[in-house]
Phi, psi and omega in degrees: 000129184284145178297140181287141181256154182204122180280344182263061181281138182257332183201162176240165174246117176269111186285337177070212185267316185209146177265003180288116184300327183294334182276345185299315177299324178296312178300318180299313181298316181295310185286329176294318178296314180296322180293317178297317178298318179299310183295309184289323178298311180290326178294322177298316178302314181297313182294321178295318180295320178294319186285322186267116185294329181288352176263006179277067180233164180306318182302315183277338171296315178292323179295320178296323176294319179296319179296319177297317180295322179296322176298313180295322181300310179293325182289344179290326187245318190294312181304318179296320178297318179295319178298316180295320178295315182294321182274358183054044181230150178245010190275138166224135183291161178301312179296320179295322180294314179295320179295315179298317179298317180300309183289328177297311178299319181301310185283332172296313178297318181294321174303313181296316180296317181293322177296326177291316178298319179294327176294319177297320178300316179292326177298313179294319182297320184273318186273333180226060186298327182288336181254010187301310183293331179285315182290308183272059179282162183304324180296316180294319180300313179295323179295317180297319178292318180297316178297321178299316178296315182297315179298319180292320178298313181295320180298310182290326178295320178302310181295320181296317179293325177294324178289322182298336181280349184279148170267118185267151179280168178283337178279090191249051175265124180256114182282059184206170178262002173208170182279088180276138188308308184298321180294318181293318180301321183281002171273353186284144173269338179276173183293128182251013184302314181296320178298317180296318179298312180297318181299311182287325178295317178296320179297318181290313184290311184278306179296312179295322178296316179296315180296322177297317178298319179294314181296321178296314180301316182285335174294320177291322179296315180298319178298317180293320179295320179296333180281346179286132187282318185276145178294324179294321178294320178296316180297317181296318180294318181291324183297333179288341182253349190299315182296313181296319180297323178295317180294317178299314180298316180297315183295309185284323180293318179291319179297313179294321179299319180298310185285330176289319180291321179292325178291327182281320186266332185059027179254112186294324180291324175295321178296319179297317179295317179294328181297338178301329184301313183263344179272331184239311186291315182299310176299331180287322184279335183307313179299324179293320179298314182287329181279328182274329185257358184243117184295322182296317179294317179299317180294318180295320178296317179296316180296318181294313179292321178297318179296320180291324178293321178295318178297322180295322180290321180293323181283000000 
């Protein structure tokens, strides 16, 4: 007997990771800690870049935007999950689910676009150092960020509107800790062929396009670094890209790993567990990568903390 369909759905059930009551406090503690680290870590990066005038460059302008997006990215899924664990509830409203899905797609896309823009910035810095300030002028930087936001809004809006046209079944259990697009689509009783086509086409064009742009930029960067004669010059050129390359590798490897593993196992709970890597762990680790591997950020943090300690001692 086929599940009955109803377009006037009021709520969904987010099944999360485990239904074992004893594990819920553990999950709450772990994800609450990770969320706090994510928010405060990225917020510190933003405040340091705003406060230190020598960091008012295109590279750190893009980094501050990435940190803001990472805070929003984590805030899209983790707070609702924490509320559900604390309230011992799995419910999310239909409007809440669609809204969460919209913002999740938006910030994933925006992360990808900003990482591509940052790769272009490093390409210009390494391959065209004498023209860097002319090419990467403030107007272009703001335009690149604005275009990234517009593209992400349109991308997430397209998917959300495509989901709204579906007739959903009454069996509305989502085996995930948030309203993930693919999971929501497969709750539909109506034909999802068009949704699947749009979803995979968008992933190939936008995700693949961004990854191609990053790989092209770094192929040119590697060629330029290899052409530098001195070892010190090579190290200096590579060190300007190391943090960004680490973040790109973490973001794309975890994202690809999640979808490849879910396609191979067809286990929704395994997919939910793997999704933690790029939805929670990656935004949490980004500030550490930039603060530990970037001399300018480390120096700015030391100066900022040192100045505040001196003021505290004087007062």
